[in-house]
Amino acid sequence: MNARVRQEFERIHGHAPEGLWAAPGRINLIGEHTDYNDGFALPMALPQTAVLAARRRADGLLRLHSAQGDGRVTELRVADLAPGAVPGWARYPAGVVWALRERGLPVGGADLHVDSAVPAGAGLSSSAALECAVAVAYEELYGLGLGRPELARVAQYAENAFAGVPCGVMDQMASVCCAEGSALHLDSRSLEVRQVPFDLAGHGLRLLVLDTRVKHDLADGAYAALRAGCERAARLLGLPALRDLGEAELPGALGRLPAGLVPLVRHVVTENARVTRAVDSLTAGEPEALGPLLTEGHASLRDDYGVSCPETDLAVEAANAAGALGARMTGGGFGGSVIALVPAAATADITTAVTTAFTQAGFHPPTPLEATPSQGATRLA
Ligand code: GLA
């Protein structure tokens, strides 16, 4: 992959790159729709990364090329970058450069070529991988002195304000901060992180990712509406964010909310508590105890938060019926991927069972991949 990315860069841009960087996609083990409520999450990096070759330019141009694009080079003037002005995949890398300049940082142009193995549209944060690869490359090339959490904030700002997606910070934090062999206990308010060892192989377990290849159109508007609902609930309760509501105070708080906000708040509060329980299980060396938490989290996303869909529900049901320890949708929802914690020996049977259930339901069979906790963004060469 590295040699190919370097060669392609030279073919397209006519000179050698100054370096190669990689940033991964992620799955989230538990803690869904909690990040924009200042809450907790437990993502881990996938082995699949976006690999970026880059070289600074002195003329203020940003020249972007993607192995997954249409073959054309997108040429932009850094000084003219503005939200909404760049369409397609190029808005993610361009947004990061724009966001760095918005912070008053002295960044200029660059030649970039990216080749990503993170499946797009699968809920595995392919856009965050792309943003974070550019963020770490620019950090080094332009000597910005930004720490990893600051780079994640820059990438999130690019996605929010430049690409117009009102996401939280989890995907970008996972992509820049994860460590091999660990899940990342993230506090989305302080951006404090703790690496929690997650030894699947040592416990005879595997983590199966089933990409349903479904992406429902309502995703963007629905995500923004859910986020707005949570923020409104926090205001009504007189709290800075729903993170500040504990499980013990939940029954009293729910009684003070309009009926429409009750299930949202119940999901966020119980989900934050599930993150704590999951971290405790991993810390105690009992990863199999994650299983029931995954399935509970899925029920909460399905019944209270309303972000699952028939395909993700069926994948969870079929995986569990075939012997998974637990399963849930991962990411924003409305399609995307399901993760299942499975006994290693049962991986093939569980995959087959889900495929059969999908075929019987008239759905396209999901694409399986195996997730191992991998390292966050890094320089390759
Ligand atoms: C998407 C967003 C994240 C997070 C998840 C839901 O992946 O990009 O910030 O809100 O949805 O947990």
mmCIF file of C-alpha atoms and ligand atoms in Angstrom:
data_model
loop_
_atom_site.group_PDB
_atom_site.id
_atom_site.type_symbol
_atom_site.label_atom_id
_atom_site.label_comp_id
_atom_site.label_asym_id
_atom_site.label_seq_id
_atom_site.Cartn_x
_atom_site.Cartn_y
_atom_site.Cartn_z
ATOM 1 C CA MET A 1 0.000 0.000 0.000
ATOM 2 C CA ASN A 2 2.735 2.509 0.985
ATOM 3 C CA ALA A 3 4.718 1.956 -2.206
ATOM 4 C CA ARG A 4 1.561 2.269 -4.291
ATOM 5 C CA VAL A 5 0.520 5.506 -2.596
ATOM 6 C CA ARG A 6 4.000 6.978 -3.077
ATOM 7 C CA GLN A 7 4.097 5.942 -6.743
ATOM 8 C CA GLU A 8 0.656 7.324 -7.426
ATOM 9 C CA PHE A 9 1.587 10.589 -5.735
ATOM 10 C CA GLU A 10 4.641 10.892 -8.000
ATOM 11 C CA ARG A 11 2.640 10.042 -11.100
ATOM 12 C CA ILE A 12 -0.073 12.591 -10.325
ATOM 13 C CA HIS A 13 1.914 15.440 -8.818
ATOM 14 C CA GLY A 14 5.220 14.971 -10.644
ATOM 15 C CA HIS A 15 7.488 14.906 -7.602
ATOM 16 C CA ALA A 16 8.087 12.853 -4.448
ATOM 17 C CA PRO A 17 5.984 13.339 -1.300
ATOM 18 C CA GLU A 18 7.604 14.688 1.860
ATOM 19 C CA GLY A 19 5.974 11.951 3.889
ATOM 20 C CA LEU A 20 3.214 9.360 4.265
ATOM 21 C CA TRP A 21 0.644 9.307 7.062
ATOM 22 C CA ALA A 22 -2.192 6.929 7.954
ATOM 23 C CA ALA A 23 -5.339 7.459 10.007
ATOM 24 C CA PRO A 24 -7.836 4.686 10.777
ATOM 25 C CA GLY A 25 -11.593 4.286 10.701
ATOM 26 C CA ARG A 26 -13.249 3.196 13.931
ATOM 27 C CA ILE A 27 -15.960 1.157 15.490
ATOM 28 C CA ASN A 28 -17.569 2.272 18.705
ATOM 29 C CA LEU A 29 -17.962 -0.533 21.252
ATOM 30 C CA ILE A 30 -20.478 1.375 23.377
ATOM 31 C CA GLY A 31 -21.437 4.990 24.095
ATOM 32 C CA GLU A 32 -23.505 5.957 21.045
ATOM 33 C CA HIS A 33 -24.988 9.437 20.618
ATOM 34 C CA THR A 34 -23.327 10.451 23.853
ATOM 35 C CA ASP A 35 -20.424 12.511 22.459
ATOM 36 C CA TYR A 36 -22.475 15.601 21.576
ATOM 37 C CA ASN A 37 -23.987 15.359 25.058
ATOM 38 C CA ASP A 38 -20.502 15.801 26.579
ATOM 39 C CA GLY A 39 -20.646 12.125 27.584
ATOM 40 C CA PHE A 40 -18.547 9.002 27.359
ATOM 41 C CA ALA A 41 -17.726 6.551 24.587
ATOM 42 C CA LEU A 42 -15.515 3.507 24.052
ATOM 43 C CA PRO A 43 -14.358 3.390 20.428
ATOM 44 C CA MET A 44 -11.426 1.465 18.972
ATOM 45 C CA ALA A 45 -9.482 2.005 15.767
ATOM 46 C CA LEU A 46 -9.874 -0.402 12.860
ATOM 47 C CA PRO A 47 -6.881 -1.824 11.001
ATOM 48 C CA GLN A 48 -8.298 -0.143 7.870
ATOM 49 C CA THR A 49 -6.759 3.291 7.329
ATOM 50 C CA ALA A 50 -6.694 6.228 4.955
ATOM 51 C CA VAL A 51 -3.096 6.542 3.732
ATOM 52 C CA LEU A 52 -2.044 10.030 2.697
ATOM 53 C CA ALA A 53 1.023 11.199 0.801
ATOM 54 C CA ALA A 54 1.712 14.927 1.069
ATOM 55 C CA ARG A 55 4.113 17.643 0.002
ATOM 56 C CA ARG A 56 3.906 21.344 0.852
ATOM 57 C CA ARG A 57 3.444 23.890 -1.934
ATOM 58 C CA ALA A 58 4.711 27.439 -1.752
ATOM 59 C CA ASP A 59 2.092 28.934 -4.106
ATOM 60 C CA GLY A 60 -0.971 28.638 -1.842
ATOM 61 C CA LEU A 61 -2.626 25.908 -3.912
ATOM 62 C CA LEU A 62 -4.190 22.770 -2.515
ATOM 63 C CA ARG A 63 -4.160 19.969 -5.081
ATOM 64 C CA LEU A 64 -6.168 16.933 -4.004
ATOM 65 C CA HIS A 65 -6.370 13.480 -5.504
ATOM 66 C CA SER A 66 -8.023 10.309 -4.212
ATOM 67 C CA ALA A 67 -7.573 6.728 -5.370
ATOM 68 C CA GLN A 68 -11.299 6.338 -4.647
ATOM 69 C CA GLY A 69 -12.259 9.455 -6.630
ATOM 70 C CA ASP A 70 -13.010 10.050 -10.303
ATOM 71 C CA GLY A 71 -9.358 10.335 -11.315
ATOM 72 C CA ARG A 72 -9.359 14.137 -11.460
ATOM 73 C CA VAL A 73 -7.218 16.461 -9.353
ATOM 74 C CA THR A 74 -9.241 19.031 -7.392
ATOM 75 C CA GLU A 75 -7.319 22.313 -7.345
ATOM 76 C CA LEU A 76 -8.239 24.919 -4.739
ATOM 77 C CA ARG A 77 -6.681 28.173 -3.550
ATOM 78 C CA VAL A 78 -6.176 27.906 0.217
ATOM 79 C CA ALA A 79 -6.935 31.603 0.737
ATOM 80 C CA ASP A 80 -10.321 31.180 -1.009
ATOM 81 C CA LEU A 81 -11.540 28.143 0.956
ATOM 82 C CA ALA A 82 -15.021 28.748 2.352
ATOM 83 C CA PRO A 83 -17.730 26.550 3.902
ATOM 84 C CA GLY A 84 -20.083 25.040 1.355
ATOM 85 C CA ALA A 85 -17.812 25.849 -1.584
ATOM 86 C CA VAL A 86 -16.184 22.426 -2.028
ATOM 87 C CA PRO A 87 -18.326 19.434 -3.024
ATOM 88 C CA GLY A 88 -17.744 15.688 -2.642
ATOM 89 C CA TRP A 89 -14.926 13.950 -0.811
ATOM 90 C CA ALA A 90 -12.576 16.954 -1.231
ATOM 91 C CA ARG A 91 -14.550 18.918 1.377
ATOM 92 C CA TYR A 92 -13.003 16.806 4.147
ATOM 93 C CA PRO A 93 -9.302 17.446 3.435
ATOM 94 C CA ALA A 94 -10.005 21.019 2.295
ATOM 95 C CA GLY A 95 -12.087 21.569 5.447
ATOM 96 C CA VAL A 96 -9.157 20.622 7.668
ATOM 97 C CA VAL A 97 -6.858 23.126 5.959
ATOM 98 C CA TRP A 98 -9.603 25.772 6.256
ATOM 99 C CA ALA A 99 -10.148 24.919 9.952
ATOM 100 C CA LEU A 100 -6.422 25.244 10.700
ATOM 101 C CA ARG A 101 -6.411 28.694 9.097
ATOM 102 C CA GLU A 102 -9.544 29.669 11.020
ATOM 103 C CA ARG A 103 -7.479 29.013 14.147
ATOM 104 C CA GLY A 104 -4.974 31.537 12.873
ATOM 105 C CA LEU A 105 -2.335 28.914 12.115
ATOM 106 C CA PRO A 106 0.194 29.625 9.368
ATOM 107 C CA VAL A 107 -0.649 26.830 6.931
ATOM 108 C CA GLY A 108 -0.345 27.010 3.165
ATOM 109 C CA GLY A 109 -0.940 24.751 0.212
ATOM 110 C CA ALA A 110 -0.010 21.151 -0.469
ATOM 111 C CA ASP A 111 -0.147 18.349 -2.990
ATOM 112 C CA LEU A 112 -2.095 15.441 -1.517
ATOM 113 C CA HIS A 113 -2.934 11.936 -2.652
ATOM 114 C CA VAL A 114 -5.043 9.643 -0.483
ATOM 115 C CA ASP A 115 -5.872 5.959 -0.739
ATOM 116 C CA SER A 116 -8.351 4.691 1.827
ATOM 117 C CA ALA A 117 -9.218 1.149 2.846
ATOM 118 C CA VAL A 118 -11.966 2.361 5.199
ATOM 119 C CA PRO A 119 -15.261 1.456 3.514
ATOM 120 C CA ALA A 120 -17.265 4.629 2.785
ATOM 121 C CA GLY A 121 -20.892 4.852 3.908
ATOM 122 C CA ALA A 122 -20.508 1.918 6.311
ATOM 123 C CA GLY A 123 -20.694 3.956 9.525
ATOM 124 C CA LEU A 124 -16.974 3.284 10.102
ATOM 125 C CA SER A 125 -15.855 6.943 9.951
ATOM 126 C CA SER A 126 -14.171 7.019 6.578
ATOM 127 C CA SER A 127 -14.516 10.818 6.551
ATOM 128 C CA ALA A 128 -12.872 11.169 9.977
ATOM 129 C CA ALA A 129 -10.007 8.948 8.773
ATOM 130 C CA LEU A 130 -9.476 11.251 5.819
ATOM 131 C CA GLU A 131 -9.681 14.414 7.930
ATOM 132 C CA CYS A 132 -7.343 13.062 10.575
ATOM 133 C CA ALA A 133 -4.751 11.896 8.034
ATOM 134 C CA VAL A 134 -4.644 15.453 6.680
ATOM 135 C CA ALA A 135 -4.595 16.949 10.182
ATOM 136 C CA VAL A 136 -1.585 14.904 11.345
ATOM 137 C CA ALA A 137 0.267 15.483 8.054
ATOM 138 C CA TYR A 138 -0.266 19.263 8.247
ATOM 139 C CA GLU A 139 0.670 19.255 11.936
ATOM 140 C CA GLU A 140 4.080 17.824 11.069
ATOM 141 C CA LEU A 141 4.691 19.514 7.735
ATOM 142 C CA TYR A 142 3.870 22.965 9.073
ATOM 143 C CA GLY A 143 5.236 22.333 12.599
ATOM 144 C CA LEU A 144 2.014 23.453 14.300
ATOM 145 C CA GLY A 145 2.681 22.108 17.797
ATOM 146 C CA LEU A 146 -0.910 20.904 18.249
ATOM 147 C CA GLY A 147 -1.665 17.942 20.512
ATOM 148 C CA ARG A 148 -3.802 15.013 19.395
ATOM 149 C CA PRO A 149 -7.057 16.206 21.057
ATOM 150 C CA GLU A 150 -6.606 19.621 19.413
ATOM 151 C CA LEU A 151 -6.174 17.941 16.031
ATOM 152 C CA ALA A 152 -9.385 16.005 16.647
ATOM 153 C CA ARG A 153 -11.192 19.284 17.450
ATOM 154 C CA VAL A 154 -9.834 20.828 14.231
ATOM 155 C CA ALA A 155 -11.057 17.826 12.206
ATOM 156 C CA GLN A 156 -14.459 17.931 13.933
ATOM 157 C CA TYR A 157 -14.725 21.665 13.234
ATOM 158 C CA ALA A 158 -13.937 20.982 9.576
ATOM 159 C CA GLU A 159 -16.753 18.453 9.440
ATOM 160 C CA ASN A 160 -19.222 20.689 11.362
ATOM 161 C CA ALA A 161 -18.544 24.085 9.856
ATOM 162 C CA PHE A 162 -17.026 23.303 6.445
ATOM 163 C CA ALA A 163 -18.711 20.042 5.392
ATOM 164 C CA GLY A 164 -21.924 20.901 7.292
ATOM 165 C CA VAL A 165 -22.244 17.643 9.272
ATOM 166 C CA PRO A 166 -23.148 18.355 12.935
ATOM 167 C CA CYS A 167 -21.186 15.372 14.343
ATOM 168 C CA GLY A 168 -19.618 15.069 17.788
ATOM 169 C CA VAL A 169 -15.927 14.498 18.431
ATOM 170 C CA MET A 170 -15.791 10.737 18.957
ATOM 171 C CA ASP A 171 -14.808 9.626 15.458
ATOM 172 C CA GLN A 172 -11.931 12.085 15.192
ATOM 173 C CA MET A 173 -10.711 11.363 18.733
ATOM 174 C CA ALA A 174 -10.732 7.630 17.964
ATOM 175 C CA SER A 175 -8.826 8.147 14.737
ATOM 176 C CA VAL A 176 -6.029 10.206 16.339
ATOM 177 C CA CYS A 177 -5.850 8.797 19.900
ATOM 178 C CA CYS A 178 -6.466 5.024 19.742
ATOM 179 C CA ALA A 179 -3.691 2.590 20.602
ATOM 180 C CA GLU A 180 -3.141 -0.931 19.349
ATOM 181 C CA GLY A 181 -4.662 -3.589 21.600
ATOM 182 C CA SER A 182 -6.861 -1.094 23.451
ATOM 183 C CA ALA A 183 -10.238 0.557 23.372
ATOM 184 C CA LEU A 184 -10.321 4.284 24.072
ATOM 185 C CA HIS A 185 -12.301 5.493 27.091
ATOM 186 C CA LEU A 186 -13.228 8.977 25.938
ATOM 187 C CA ASP A 187 -14.616 11.846 27.958
ATOM 188 C CA SER A 188 -16.112 14.053 25.255
ATOM 189 C CA ARG A 189 -16.227 17.101 27.536
ATOM 190 C CA SER A 190 -12.616 17.262 28.715
ATOM 191 C CA LEU A 191 -11.217 15.163 25.846
ATOM 192 C CA GLU A 192 -9.389 13.131 28.467
ATOM 193 C CA VAL A 193 -8.741 9.604 27.275
ATOM 194 C CA ARG A 194 -7.689 6.345 28.839
ATOM 195 C CA GLN A 195 -6.414 3.319 26.947
ATOM 196 C CA VAL A 196 -8.344 0.262 28.142
ATOM 197 C CA PRO A 197 -6.643 -3.037 27.205
ATOM 198 C CA PHE A 198 -8.972 -5.137 25.048
ATOM 199 C CA ASP A 199 -7.521 -8.586 24.547
ATOM 200 C CA LEU A 200 -9.874 -10.452 22.247
ATOM 201 C CA ALA A 201 -7.579 -13.258 21.112
ATOM 202 C CA GLY A 202 -6.452 -14.073 24.673
ATOM 203 C CA HIS A 203 -10.086 -14.770 25.559
ATOM 204 C CA GLY A 204 -10.932 -16.760 22.431
ATOM 205 C CA LEU A 205 -13.078 -13.933 21.103
ATOM 206 C CA ARG A 206 -13.463 -12.025 17.890
ATOM 207 C CA LEU A 207 -15.224 -8.854 16.971
ATOM 208 C CA LEU A 208 -17.153 -9.180 13.767
ATOM 209 C CA VAL A 209 -18.189 -6.095 11.809
ATOM 210 C CA LEU A 210 -21.153 -6.592 9.504
ATOM 211 C CA ASP A 211 -21.581 -3.745 7.036
ATOM 212 C CA THR A 212 -25.256 -3.805 6.063
ATOM 213 C CA ARG A 213 -24.415 -1.539 3.099
ATOM 214 C CA VAL A 214 -27.583 0.371 3.888
ATOM 215 C CA LYS A 215 -27.530 4.142 4.236
ATOM 216 C CA HIS A 216 -30.913 5.735 4.791
ATOM 217 C CA ASP A 217 -31.325 9.215 3.384
ATOM 218 C CA LEU A 218 -32.859 10.734 6.450
ATOM 219 C CA ALA A 219 -29.556 10.281 8.316
ATOM 220 C CA ASP A 220 -28.241 13.857 8.258
ATOM 221 C CA GLY A 221 -31.466 15.703 9.114
ATOM 222 C CA ALA A 222 -32.431 13.103 11.706
ATOM 223 C CA TYR A 223 -29.031 13.286 13.415
ATOM 224 C CA ALA A 224 -29.272 17.067 13.712
ATOM 225 C CA ALA A 225 -32.816 16.788 15.077
ATOM 226 C CA LEU A 226 -31.776 14.259 17.725
ATOM 227 C CA ARG A 227 -28.878 16.442 18.751
ATOM 228 C CA ALA A 228 -31.161 19.465 19.025
ATOM 229 C CA GLY A 229 -33.631 17.401 21.101
ATOM 230 C CA CYS A 230 -30.916 16.447 23.575
ATOM 231 C CA GLU A 231 -29.718 20.035 23.873
ATOM 232 C CA ARG A 232 -33.274 21.206 24.481
ATOM 233 C CA ALA A 233 -33.773 18.570 27.177
ATOM 234 C CA ALA A 234 -30.584 19.679 28.940
ATOM 235 C CA ARG A 235 -31.770 23.313 28.859
ATOM 236 C CA LEU A 236 -35.169 22.347 30.274
ATOM 237 C CA LEU A 237 -33.460 20.461 33.089
ATOM 238 C CA GLY A 238 -31.132 23.384 33.780
ATOM 239 C CA LEU A 239 -28.035 21.318 32.989
ATOM 240 C CA PRO A 240 -25.014 22.224 30.837
ATOM 241 C CA ALA A 241 -25.451 18.899 28.987
ATOM 242 C CA LEU A 242 -27.154 15.525 29.471
ATOM 243 C CA ARG A 243 -23.812 14.193 30.660
ATOM 244 C CA ASP A 244 -24.584 15.971 33.923
ATOM 245 C CA LEU A 245 -27.597 13.764 34.630
ATOM 246 C CA GLY A 246 -26.804 10.576 36.567
ATOM 247 C CA GLU A 247 -28.758 7.318 36.428
ATOM 248 C CA ALA A 248 -30.056 7.856 39.975
ATOM 249 C CA GLU A 249 -31.619 11.226 39.041
ATOM 250 C CA LEU A 250 -33.151 9.883 35.837
ATOM 251 C CA PRO A 251 -36.689 9.010 37.040
ATOM 252 C CA GLY A 252 -37.197 12.456 38.593
ATOM 253 C CA ALA A 253 -35.793 14.244 35.553
ATOM 254 C CA LEU A 254 -37.961 12.313 33.088
ATOM 255 C CA GLY A 255 -41.063 13.489 34.940
ATOM 256 C CA ARG A 256 -40.113 17.111 34.199
ATOM 257 C CA LEU A 257 -39.737 16.661 30.443
ATOM 258 C CA PRO A 258 -42.205 16.726 27.545
ATOM 259 C CA ALA A 259 -43.080 13.165 26.473
ATOM 260 C CA GLY A 260 -41.176 13.469 23.174
ATOM 261 C CA LEU A 261 -37.846 14.045 24.900
ATOM 262 C CA VAL A 262 -38.185 11.268 27.502
ATOM 263 C CA PRO A 263 -36.813 8.388 25.396
ATOM 264 C CA LEU A 264 -33.879 10.485 24.133
ATOM 265 C CA VAL A 265 -32.787 11.376 27.646
ATOM 266 C CA ARG A 266 -33.304 7.819 28.873
ATOM 267 C CA HIS A 267 -31.032 6.517 26.110
ATOM 268 C CA VAL A 268 -28.235 9.011 26.723
ATOM 269 C CA VAL A 269 -28.168 8.528 30.492
ATOM 270 C CA THR A 270 -28.342 4.726 30.412
ATOM 271 C CA GLU A 271 -25.803 4.629 27.566
ATOM 272 C CA ASN A 272 -23.277 6.673 29.558
ATOM 273 C CA ALA A 273 -23.738 4.182 32.397
ATOM 274 C CA ARG A 274 -23.160 1.287 29.978
ATOM 275 C CA VAL A 275 -19.819 2.820 28.989
ATOM 276 C CA THR A 276 -18.735 2.802 32.639
ATOM 277 C CA ARG A 277 -19.842 -0.815 33.022
ATOM 278 C CA ALA A 278 -18.047 -1.816 29.826
ATOM 279 C CA VAL A 279 -14.820 -0.139 30.955
ATOM 280 C CA ASP A 280 -15.103 -1.914 34.335
ATOM 281 C CA SER A 281 -15.518 -5.279 32.582
ATOM 282 C CA LEU A 282 -12.503 -4.759 30.346
ATOM 283 C CA THR A 283 -10.414 -3.488 33.244
ATOM 284 C CA ALA A 284 -11.356 -6.606 35.214
ATOM 285 C CA GLY A 285 -10.104 -8.733 32.306
ATOM 286 C CA GLU A 286 -13.628 -9.917 31.417
ATOM 287 C CA PRO A 287 -14.253 -8.839 27.827
ATOM 288 C CA GLU A 288 -17.008 -11.451 27.425
ATOM 289 C CA ALA A 289 -19.079 -9.355 29.880
ATOM 290 C CA LEU A 290 -19.324 -6.723 27.119
ATOM 291 C CA GLY A 291 -21.736 -8.976 25.225
ATOM 292 C CA PRO A 292 -24.974 -8.254 27.145
ATOM 293 C CA LEU A 293 -24.106 -4.540 27.271
ATOM 294 C CA LEU A 294 -23.880 -4.429 23.479
ATOM 295 C CA THR A 295 -27.291 -6.011 23.069
ATOM 296 C CA GLU A 296 -28.814 -3.759 25.753
ATOM 297 C CA GLY A 297 -27.293 -0.734 24.013
ATOM 298 C CA HIS A 298 -28.819 -1.834 20.730
ATOM 299 C CA ALA A 299 -32.282 -2.157 22.289
ATOM 300 C CA SER A 300 -31.923 1.361 23.666
ATOM 301 C CA LEU A 301 -30.877 2.746 20.250
ATOM 302 C CA ARG A 302 -33.762 0.896 18.602
ATOM 303 C CA ASP A 303 -36.576 1.508 21.101
ATOM 304 C CA ASP A 304 -35.640 4.830 22.723
ATOM 305 C CA TYR A 305 -33.371 6.667 20.296
ATOM 306 C CA GLY A 306 -34.980 5.380 17.086
ATOM 307 C CA VAL A 307 -31.788 5.169 15.020
ATOM 308 C CA SER A 308 -31.696 1.484 14.118
ATOM 309 C CA CYS A 309 -33.374 0.072 11.013
ATOM 310 C CA PRO A 310 -34.723 -3.339 9.916
ATOM 311 C CA GLU A 311 -31.332 -4.406 8.525
ATOM 312 C CA THR A 312 -29.315 -3.583 11.654
ATOM 313 C CA ASP A 313 -32.031 -5.069 13.899
ATOM 314 C CA LEU A 314 -31.977 -8.289 11.881
ATOM 315 C CA ALA A 315 -28.169 -8.535 11.946
ATOM 316 C CA VAL A 316 -28.182 -8.156 15.741
ATOM 317 C CA GLU A 317 -30.976 -10.703 16.184
ATOM 318 C CA ALA A 318 -29.472 -13.260 13.806
ATOM 319 C CA ALA A 319 -25.956 -12.930 15.247
ATOM 320 C CA ASN A 320 -27.233 -13.368 18.800
ATOM 321 C CA ALA A 321 -29.457 -16.306 17.843
ATOM 322 C CA ALA A 322 -26.429 -17.994 16.251
ATOM 323 C CA GLY A 323 -24.277 -17.718 19.376
ATOM 324 C CA ALA A 324 -22.828 -14.190 19.530
ATOM 325 C CA LEU A 325 -22.243 -12.965 23.095
ATOM 326 C CA GLY A 326 -23.880 -9.704 22.106
ATOM 327 C CA ALA A 327 -24.320 -7.363 19.164
ATOM 328 C CA ARG A 328 -25.314 -3.821 18.324
ATOM 329 C CA MET A 329 -25.311 -1.233 15.590
ATOM 330 C CA THR A 330 -22.266 1.033 15.740
ATOM 331 C CA GLY A 331 -21.977 4.688 14.745
ATOM 332 C CA GLY A 332 -24.744 7.160 13.962
ATOM 333 C CA GLY A 333 -27.237 4.563 12.717
ATOM 334 C CA PHE A 334 -29.983 4.556 10.029
ATOM 335 C CA GLY A 335 -28.006 1.752 8.398
ATOM 336 C CA GLY A 336 -24.260 1.258 8.530
ATOM 337 C CA SER A 337 -22.565 -1.533 10.432
ATOM 338 C CA VAL A 338 -23.331 -3.929 13.243
ATOM 339 C CA ILE A 339 -20.653 -5.262 15.575
ATOM 340 C CA ALA A 340 -20.935 -8.688 17.166
ATOM 341 C CA LEU A 341 -18.740 -10.104 19.921
ATOM 342 C CA VAL A 342 -18.349 -13.772 19.016
ATOM 343 C CA PRO A 343 -16.513 -16.873 20.233
ATOM 344 C CA ALA A 344 -13.633 -17.186 17.735
ATOM 345 C CA ALA A 345 -14.622 -20.752 16.849
ATOM 346 C CA ALA A 346 -18.165 -19.679 15.942
ATOM 347 C CA THR A 347 -17.213 -16.784 13.631
ATOM 348 C CA ALA A 348 -17.940 -18.586 10.356
ATOM 349 C CA ASP A 349 -21.239 -20.065 11.587
ATOM 350 C CA ILE A 350 -22.455 -16.708 12.872
ATOM 351 C CA THR A 351 -21.511 -14.964 9.620
ATOM 352 C CA THR A 352 -23.374 -17.633 7.647
ATOM 353 C CA ALA A 353 -26.420 -17.363 9.913
ATOM 354 C CA VAL A 354 -26.619 -13.594 9.387
ATOM 355 C CA THR A 355 -26.157 -13.980 5.624
ATOM 356 C CA THR A 356 -28.953 -16.576 5.498
ATOM 357 C CA ALA A 357 -31.286 -14.381 7.554
ATOM 358 C CA PHE A 358 -30.607 -11.438 5.218
ATOM 359 C CA THR A 359 -31.248 -13.503 2.099
ATOM 360 C CA GLN A 360 -34.492 -14.825 3.561
ATOM 361 C CA ALA A 361 -35.611 -11.274 4.381
ATOM 362 C CA GLY A 362 -34.807 -10.121 0.849
ATOM 363 C CA PHE A 363 -31.859 -7.925 1.980
ATOM 364 C CA HIS A 364 -28.403 -7.871 0.376
ATOM 365 C CA PRO A 365 -26.076 -9.950 2.556
ATOM 366 C CA PRO A 366 -23.795 -7.791 4.701
ATOM 367 C CA THR A 367 -20.070 -7.531 4.041
ATOM 368 C CA PRO A 368 -18.148 -8.998 7.001
ATOM 369 C CA LEU A 369 -14.814 -7.755 8.297
ATOM 370 C CA GLU A 370 -12.923 -8.534 11.456
ATOM 371 C CA ALA A 371 -12.029 -5.722 13.822
ATOM 372 C CA THR A 372 -8.866 -5.834 15.895
ATOM 373 C CA PRO A 373 -8.057 -2.868 18.165
ATOM 374 C CA SER A 374 -5.500 -0.986 16.088
ATOM 375 C CA GLN A 375 -3.346 2.087 16.398
ATOM 376 C CA GLY A 376 -4.455 5.640 15.752
ATOM 377 C CA ALA A 377 -3.065 8.086 13.226
ATOM 378 C CA THR A 378 0.644 7.768 12.593
ATOM 379 C CA ARG A 379 3.456 8.724 10.225
ATOM 380 C CA LEU A 380 4.408 5.827 7.964
ATOM 381 C CA ALA A 381 7.401 7.273 6.162
HETATM 382 C C1 GLA B 1 -21.599 9.644 14.198
HETATM 383 C C2 GLA B 1 -20.959 10.955 14.638
HETATM 384 C C3 GLA B 1 -20.317 10.824 16.011
HETATM 385 C C4 GLA B 1 -21.298 10.221 17.021
HETATM 386 C C5 GLA B 1 -21.961 8.981 16.448
HETATM 387 C C6 GLA B 1 -23.050 8.456 17.350
HETATM 388 O O1 GLA B 1 -20.612 8.670 14.012
HETATM 389 O O2 GLA B 1 -19.988 11.345 13.703
HETATM 390 O O3 GLA B 1 -19.843 12.064 16.456
HETATM 391 O O4 GLA B 1 -22.241 11.171 17.425
HETATM 392 O O5 GLA B 1 -22.529 9.225 15.174
HETATM 393 O O6 GLA B 1 -22.504 7.999 18.547
#
